[in-house]
Amino acid sequence: MSTPREQVVSRGVYAVVPRHKVLTNTYALLSLTLLFSAVTAGASMALALPHPGIVITLVGYFGLLWLINKFSNSAVGILWVFALTGFMGYTLGPILNAYVTHFANGTQLVMMAMGGTGAVFLGLSAYALTSRKDFGFLGGMLAAGILVAFLAGLVAAFVPGLMGLSLAVSAMFVVLMAGMILFQTSAIIHGGETNYILATVSLYVTIFNLFTSLLQLLGVFNSDD
């Protein structure tokens, strides 16, 4: 018969295991989805496929996101995760082609954005993991900020000539996505997020938005227009 102390320790151990498993599964699935997204982006670039447009992109994104949430507790959800990340990779291909062809140093800009994204993600993730700080307090501010930035981005996309607004939106998304990395990693560590499928999608979207925002900022600062 175990003592009360042993029971507490036992409960503590079993409480840590699921969180560790969620973290491990999240990073494993995230790595695979990023690789798959890179392959679809590369194929989209090689085939010179056209961008589907903002309306189809939004419909596809939110539609697939709804399916992921609906099946997040089953293996089918993983298939929809790959469908979403593959779709987003396809939409990224034409954007990368535009930078490579429009700028003389387009390939360098893409690599700089990729390197910056990797450095920010790894640095902030490592900080959240090692410091063990709870960044749950950022949730409300991030949700409000992302909503404002998203709506402002739609205005900039549909109203031509608003370069200043577009630049501001990109800068906002860089800051907000940095906060999302801290928030989501912290949620996994402290048990606020127990579904690795949803955690993977959240981090993937964060990385995607961070990369495209950094790329746009680099493009603006390197433009002669």
CSV table of C-alpha atoms in Angstrom, one decimal:
chain,number,residue,atom,x,y,z
A,1,MET,CA,0.0,0.0,0.0
A,2,SER,CA,1.5,3.3,-1.0
A,3,THR,CA,1.9,6.2,1.4
A,4,PRO,CA,0.2,9.6,0.8
A,5,ARG,CA,3.6,11.0,-0.3
A,6,GLU,CA,4.1,8.2,-2.8
A,7,GLN,CA,0.6,8.8,-4.2
A,8,VAL,CA,1.3,12.5,-4.7
A,9,VAL,CA,4.6,11.7,-6.4
A,10,SER,CA,2.9,9.1,-8.6
A,11,ARG,CA,0.2,11.6,-9.6
A,12,GLY,CA,2.8,14.1,-10.3
A,13,VAL,CA,4.7,11.8,-12.6
A,14,TYR,CA,1.7,10.8,-14.5
A,15,ALA,CA,0.6,14.4,-14.8
A,16,VAL,CA,3.9,15.3,-16.5
A,17,VAL,CA,3.9,12.4,-19.0
A,18,PRO,CA,0.9,13.5,-21.1
A,19,ARG,CA,2.3,17.1,-21.4
A,20,HIS,CA,5.7,15.7,-22.5
A,21,LYS,CA,3.9,13.5,-25.0
A,22,VAL,CA,1.9,16.4,-26.4
A,23,LEU,CA,5.1,18.4,-26.8
A,24,THR,CA,7.0,15.6,-28.5
A,25,ASN,CA,4.1,14.7,-30.8
A,26,THR,CA,3.5,18.4,-31.6
A,27,TYR,CA,7.1,19.0,-32.7
A,28,ALA,CA,7.3,15.7,-34.6
A,29,LEU,CA,4.1,16.4,-36.5
A,30,LEU,CA,5.1,20.1,-37.0
A,31,SER,CA,8.4,19.0,-38.6
A,32,LEU,CA,6.6,16.7,-41.0
A,33,THR,CA,4.1,19.3,-42.0
A,34,LEU,CA,6.7,21.9,-42.6
A,35,LEU,CA,8.6,19.5,-44.8
A,36,PHE,CA,5.4,18.6,-46.7
A,37,SER,CA,4.5,22.3,-47.0
A,38,ALA,CA,8.0,23.0,-48.4
A,39,VAL,CA,7.6,20.2,-50.9
A,40,THR,CA,4.3,21.5,-52.2
A,41,ALA,CA,5.7,25.1,-52.3
A,42,GLY,CA,8.6,23.8,-54.3
A,43,ALA,CA,6.3,21.9,-56.7
A,44,SER,CA,4.1,25.0,-57.0
A,45,MET,CA,7.2,27.1,-57.9
A,46,ALA,CA,8.5,24.5,-60.4
A,47,LEU,CA,5.2,24.3,-62.2
A,48,ALA,CA,4.7,28.1,-62.1
A,49,LEU,CA,1.2,27.6,-60.7
A,50,PRO,CA,-0.9,30.7,-60.4
A,51,HIS,CA,-2.0,32.0,-57.0
A,52,PRO,CA,-5.6,31.0,-56.2
A,53,GLY,CA,-6.4,34.5,-55.0
A,54,ILE,CA,-7.3,35.7,-51.6
A,55,VAL,CA,-10.9,34.6,-51.6
A,56,ILE,CA,-10.1,31.0,-52.5
A,57,THR,CA,-7.2,31.0,-50.1
A,58,LEU,CA,-9.4,32.2,-47.2
A,59,VAL,CA,-12.2,29.7,-48.0
A,60,GLY,CA,-9.7,26.9,-48.3
A,61,TYR,CA,-7.9,27.9,-45.1
A,62,PHE,CA,-10.9,28.3,-42.9
A,63,GLY,CA,-12.7,25.3,-44.4
A,64,LEU,CA,-9.7,23.0,-43.8
A,65,LEU,CA,-9.3,24.5,-40.3
A,66,TRP,CA,-12.9,23.7,-39.5
A,67,LEU,CA,-12.3,20.1,-40.6
A,68,ILE,CA,-9.2,19.9,-38.4
A,69,ASN,CA,-11.1,21.1,-35.4
A,70,LYS,CA,-14.0,18.7,-36.1
A,71,PHE,CA,-11.7,15.6,-36.3
A,72,SER,CA,-9.0,16.8,-33.9
A,73,ASN,CA,-9.5,13.8,-31.6
A,74,SER,CA,-9.1,11.2,-34.3
A,75,ALA,CA,-6.4,10.0,-36.8
A,76,VAL,CA,-8.5,11.6,-39.6
A,77,GLY,CA,-7.5,15.0,-38.2
A,78,ILE,CA,-3.9,14.3,-39.1
A,79,LEU,CA,-4.9,13.9,-42.7
A,80,TRP,CA,-6.7,17.2,-42.7
A,81,VAL,CA,-3.6,18.8,-41.1
A,82,PHE,CA,-1.5,17.7,-44.1
A,83,ALA,CA,-4.2,18.9,-46.4
A,84,LEU,CA,-4.1,22.4,-44.8
A,85,THR,CA,-0.3,22.6,-44.8
A,86,GLY,CA,-0.1,21.3,-48.3
A,87,PHE,CA,-2.6,23.8,-49.5
A,88,MET,CA,-0.8,26.6,-47.7
A,89,GLY,CA,2.5,25.4,-49.3
A,90,TYR,CA,0.8,25.6,-52.7
A,91,THR,CA,-0.3,29.2,-52.1
A,92,LEU,CA,3.2,30.1,-51.0
A,93,GLY,CA,4.8,28.9,-54.2
A,94,PRO,CA,3.6,31.7,-56.5
A,95,ILE,CA,4.5,34.3,-53.8
A,96,LEU,CA,8.1,33.0,-53.7
A,97,ASN,CA,8.3,32.9,-57.5
A,98,ALA,CA,7.2,36.6,-57.5
A,99,TYR,CA,10.0,37.6,-55.1
A,100,VAL,CA,12.6,35.5,-57.0
A,101,THR,CA,11.7,37.0,-60.4
A,102,HIS,CA,11.0,40.6,-59.2
A,103,PHE,CA,14.0,41.2,-57.1
A,104,ALA,CA,17.6,40.7,-58.3
A,105,ASN,CA,18.4,39.3,-54.8
A,106,GLY,CA,15.0,37.6,-54.5
A,107,THR,CA,16.5,34.2,-53.6
A,108,GLN,CA,18.6,35.9,-50.9
A,109,LEU,CA,15.5,37.7,-49.5
A,110,VAL,CA,13.6,34.3,-49.3
A,111,MET,CA,16.6,32.7,-47.5
A,112,MET,CA,16.9,35.7,-45.1
A,113,ALA,CA,13.2,35.5,-44.2
A,114,MET,CA,13.5,31.7,-43.7
A,115,GLY,CA,16.5,32.1,-41.5
A,116,GLY,CA,14.9,34.9,-39.5
A,117,THR,CA,11.8,32.8,-39.0
A,118,GLY,CA,13.8,29.8,-37.9
A,119,ALA,CA,15.9,31.9,-35.5
A,120,VAL,CA,12.8,33.6,-33.9
A,121,PHE,CA,10.9,30.3,-33.6
A,122,LEU,CA,13.8,28.3,-32.1
A,123,GLY,CA,14.9,31.2,-29.8
A,124,LEU,CA,11.4,31.9,-28.4
A,125,SER,CA,10.5,28.2,-28.1
A,126,ALA,CA,13.8,27.5,-26.2
A,127,TYR,CA,13.1,30.5,-23.9
A,128,ALA,CA,9.6,29.2,-23.1
A,129,LEU,CA,10.8,25.7,-22.6
A,130,THR,CA,13.8,26.6,-20.4
A,131,SER,CA,12.2,29.4,-18.4
A,132,ARG,CA,9.0,27.5,-17.8
A,133,LYS,CA,7.2,30.8,-17.5
A,134,ASP,CA,3.4,30.8,-18.1
A,135,PHE,CA,2.5,33.1,-20.9
A,136,GLY,CA,-1.2,32.4,-20.8
A,137,PHE,CA,-1.8,36.0,-19.9
A,138,LEU,CA,-1.0,36.9,-23.5
A,139,GLY,CA,-4.0,35.1,-24.9
A,140,GLY,CA,-6.6,37.9,-24.9
A,141,MET,CA,-4.2,40.5,-26.2
A,142,LEU,CA,-3.0,38.2,-29.0
A,143,ALA,CA,-6.5,37.3,-30.0
A,144,ALA,CA,-7.5,41.0,-30.2
A,145,GLY,CA,-4.3,42.0,-32.0
A,146,ILE,CA,-4.6,39.2,-34.6
A,147,LEU,CA,-8.2,40.1,-35.3
A,148,VAL,CA,-7.3,43.8,-35.9
A,149,ALA,CA,-4.3,42.9,-38.0
A,150,PHE,CA,-6.3,40.4,-40.1
A,151,LEU,CA,-9.0,43.0,-40.8
A,152,ALA,CA,-6.4,45.6,-41.6
A,153,GLY,CA,-4.7,43.1,-43.9
A,154,LEU,CA,-8.0,42.5,-45.8
A,155,VAL,CA,-8.4,46.3,-46.3
A,156,ALA,CA,-4.8,46.5,-47.6
A,157,ALA,CA,-5.4,43.5,-49.9
A,158,PHE,CA,-8.6,44.8,-51.5
A,159,VAL,CA,-7.8,48.6,-51.5
A,160,PRO,CA,-4.8,49.3,-53.8
A,161,GLY,CA,-2.2,51.8,-52.9
A,162,LEU,CA,-2.1,51.4,-49.2
A,163,MET,CA,1.5,50.4,-48.9
A,164,GLY,CA,1.9,52.0,-45.5
A,165,LEU,CA,-1.0,50.0,-44.1
A,166,SER,CA,0.4,46.8,-45.7
A,167,LEU,CA,3.8,47.4,-44.1
A,168,ALA,CA,2.2,48.1,-40.7
A,169,VAL,CA,0.2,44.9,-40.9
A,170,SER,CA,3.3,42.9,-41.7
A,171,ALA,CA,5.1,44.5,-38.7
A,172,MET,CA,2.2,43.8,-36.5
A,173,PHE,CA,2.1,40.1,-37.5
A,174,VAL,CA,5.8,39.7,-36.8
A,175,VAL,CA,5.2,40.9,-33.2
A,176,LEU,CA,2.0,39.0,-32.8
A,177,MET,CA,3.4,35.7,-34.1
A,178,ALA,CA,6.4,36.0,-31.8
A,179,GLY,CA,3.9,36.3,-28.9
A,180,MET,CA,2.0,33.3,-30.3
A,181,ILE,CA,5.1,31.1,-30.2
A,182,LEU,CA,5.5,32.0,-26.5
A,183,PHE,CA,1.8,31.5,-25.8
A,184,GLN,CA,1.4,28.2,-27.6
A,185,THR,CA,4.6,26.7,-26.3
A,186,SER,CA,3.7,27.7,-22.8
A,187,ALA,CA,0.2,26.3,-23.1
A,188,ILE,CA,1.7,22.9,-24.1
A,189,ILE,CA,4.1,22.9,-21.2
A,190,HIS,CA,1.6,24.0,-18.5
A,191,GLY,CA,-1.3,21.7,-19.8
A,192,GLY,CA,-3.4,24.4,-21.4
A,193,GLU,CA,-3.2,22.6,-24.7
A,194,THR,CA,-3.6,18.8,-24.6
A,195,ASN,CA,-4.3,18.1,-28.3
A,196,TYR,CA,-1.2,17.9,-30.3
A,197,ILE,CA,-3.1,18.2,-33.6
A,198,LEU,CA,-4.5,21.6,-32.7
A,199,ALA,CA,-1.1,22.6,-31.2
A,200,THR,CA,0.7,21.7,-34.4
A,201,VAL,CA,-1.7,23.7,-36.6
A,202,SER,CA,-1.4,26.7,-34.4
A,203,LEU,CA,2.4,26.6,-34.5
A,204,TYR,CA,2.4,25.9,-38.3
A,205,VAL,CA,0.1,28.9,-39.0
A,206,THR,CA,2.3,31.0,-36.7
A,207,ILE,CA,5.4,30.1,-38.6
A,208,PHE,CA,3.8,30.6,-41.9
A,209,ASN,CA,2.5,34.1,-41.0
A,210,LEU,CA,5.9,35.0,-39.5
A,211,PHE,CA,7.8,33.9,-42.6
A,212,THR,CA,5.5,35.7,-45.1
A,213,SER,CA,5.4,38.9,-42.9
A,214,LEU,CA,9.2,39.0,-42.7
A,215,LEU,CA,9.5,38.3,-46.4
A,216,GLN,CA,7.1,41.2,-47.2
A,217,LEU,CA,9.1,43.6,-44.9
A,218,LEU,CA,12.4,42.6,-46.5
A,219,GLY,CA,10.8,43.1,-49.9
A,220,VAL,CA,9.6,46.6,-49.1
A,221,PHE,CA,13.0,47.6,-47.7
A,222,ASN,CA,14.8,46.3,-50.7
A,223,SER,CA,12.4,47.7,-53.3
A,224,ASP,CA,13.4,50.7,-55.5
A,225,ASP,CA,9.8,51.5,-56.3
